[in-house]
Amino acid sequence: MSKRIYIFDTTLRDGEQSPGASLNVQEKLEIARQLERLGVDVIEAGFPISSPGDFHAVQEICKVVKNATVCGLTRAVNKDIECAAEALKGAVRPRIHTGLGVSDSHLQHKLKLSREAAMEKGVNAVKHARKFVDDVEYFLEDSGRADVDYLCQVIEAVINAGATVINIPDTTGFATPEEYGARIARVMNRVPNIDRAIVSVHCHDDLGMAVANSLAGVMNGARQIECTVNGIGERAGNTSLEEVVMAMKVRNDYYQTETGINTQEIYNTSRMVSNLTGILVQPNKAIIGANAFAHSSGIHQDGVLKERTTYEIIDPKDVGIPESKILLSARSGRHALQHRLGELGFHINENHLDKIYERFLQVADTKKLVYDEDLEAIVADETSVVPVAYELIRVQVSCGDNITPTALVTLKNRKGETHTDSAHGTGPIDAIYRAINRVVKVENTLTEFSIQAITKGVDALAEVTIRIQQGEDIYTGRASDTDVCVASARAYLHALNRLMDRATRASNNVKLEHI
Ligand code: KIV
Ligand code: ZN
């Protein structure tokens, strides 16, 4: 019989710790709703004490999530726990996730606590959290490098104090699958009260072994996997949800496990997270990369045409990858568009549909044929929930050899006032960004700029993704258009709007490094 494994999604907490991935409340809500459709068991919605924005996001997520447990992270500190309890009040199934370091490195250098003092602090945190909720998860940070005897002692003590889930993170991504699996096995065999808690694995991908380590944990008794969509997260990221779930599904013969994930929602969820965070998915990424089901060698193509399973172990339909069809043109009506969007798994409200249809007609006029990938890009642009401080009305560029690139832009602000300005630059994009800067006047540095053709052909939509930095904060922007200059201008404004939105929100950020 298959063992049920719980999927704990931390895209909105650990995933959001990826540089530049910061999301606003509306974006987090959209992702939370999609995670419910995907069928995750637990949504780690944020770290409520870290900022008023995070607190509010957790509160709002609790209102919309009906089936999954909603979890809030805290340090082993009373005021964090009280803040998380307050944020989680509206949840159908609330969970507080508290904890502390266990490795000597963390105890000596970061926490400056003895083993005994740290254990007492952890026990007190669990007891305090249990005053507010019945479901308390305890994380033992840097378990991957901790002394196993001490690890087991702390686990026994926090279970006695009321912890219901025990998270054994390989925080630094240091462990190998054999070592990590053996560590979980030691815990299962040596902690006398371990049957009173669910053991959870939380692995980071610094050595590219997060998925393998999580599965090794499951093979040795763990019942919950903590993971993120597209594997985003601190540094090299976390265990990728789609990889670990599909590994267990495709190799059920080996793992003998099952999850509650509706795998046909994987592709949509991946695209949504990539669009909203601006973190692109590498083409060769397992399960959801653009090349994951592309066969380029003649021998492979021949085999797949004769029988798909000769070279494909997963049916793309099982992860919700739509067959790419050239279906729509300028003659397609609003209804046809709405129908195709539904088939692609988009849940679009009437308001957004008007904007999407208008944009679709513009693209169809230029491109003639609109592919599913084009529709995805249009939906991402037109459903953006970043408050607009400045909107692009017009951009014109002159460039080429033997002339100085010059751009003219007209922007409209929130009050409806338009501003036009121009600038020279080293190239057309530089000129556009300088002209925009002359209007918006927000200091920042462009740190990344990437451009991708969404489909084949010279008339393809160009998708521009950028990152800008102000102080320590990084903001992403993305936009698409058949004209790369227009896409670049819109992507820059998208990032600037995000920056201005963030700046207007009060913040008393507590950084996770201080856990
Ligand atoms: O990696 C880690 O140890 C964490 C904890 C805060 C759970 O993210
Ligand atoms: Zn982590």
Coordinates of C-alpha atoms in Angstrom, one line a residue, residues 359 362 381-382 388-397 407-414 417-421 432-433 435-437 439-440 479-481 483-494 496-497:
R359 CA -4.3 43.2 -26.1
Q362 CA -3.3 44.2 -31.0
D381 CA 1.0 41.3 -18.6
E382 CA -2.7 42.1 -18.3
V388 CA 0.5 51.4 -11.4
A389 CA 2.2 54.7 -10.4
Y390 CA 3.3 55.3 -14.0
E391 CA 2.0 53.8 -17.3
L392 CA 3.6 53.9 -20.7
I393 CA 1.7 55.9 -23.2
R394 CA 4.3 56.2 -26.0
V395 CA 7.9 55.3 -26.7
Q396 CA 9.9 56.2 -29.8
V397 CA 13.5 55.5 -30.5
A407 CA 14.5 57.9 -27.0
L408 CA 11.3 59.9 -26.4
V409 CA 8.8 58.6 -23.8
T410 CA 5.4 59.7 -22.6
L411 CA 4.2 58.4 -19.3
K412 CA 0.9 58.9 -17.5
N413 CA 0.9 59.1 -13.7
R414 CA -1.8 58.0 -11.2
E417 CA -1.1 63.7 -15.9
T418 CA 1.2 63.0 -18.8
H419 CA 4.9 63.7 -18.9
T420 CA 7.1 63.6 -22.0
D421 CA 10.9 63.5 -21.9
I432 CA 14.7 54.6 -23.1
Y433 CA 15.6 53.9 -19.5
A435 CA 14.2 59.0 -20.6
I436 CA 12.0 57.2 -18.2
N437 CA 14.3 58.1 -15.3
V439 CA 10.2 61.5 -15.6
V440 CA 10.0 59.1 -12.7
A479 CA 6.6 42.5 -20.0
S480 CA 6.1 41.3 -23.5
D481 CA 5.5 42.9 -26.9
D483 CA 8.6 45.4 -30.3
V484 CA 11.6 44.8 -28.0
C485 CA 11.8 48.5 -27.2
V486 CA 8.2 48.6 -26.1
A487 CA 8.6 45.4 -24.1
S488 CA 11.8 46.8 -22.5
A489 CA 10.1 50.1 -21.5
R490 CA 7.1 48.3 -20.0
A491 CA 9.3 45.8 -18.1
Y492 CA 11.2 48.7 -16.6
L493 CA 8.0 50.5 -15.6
H494 CA 6.7 47.2 -14.1
L496 CA 9.7 50.8 -11.0
N497 CA 6.0 50.5 -10.1

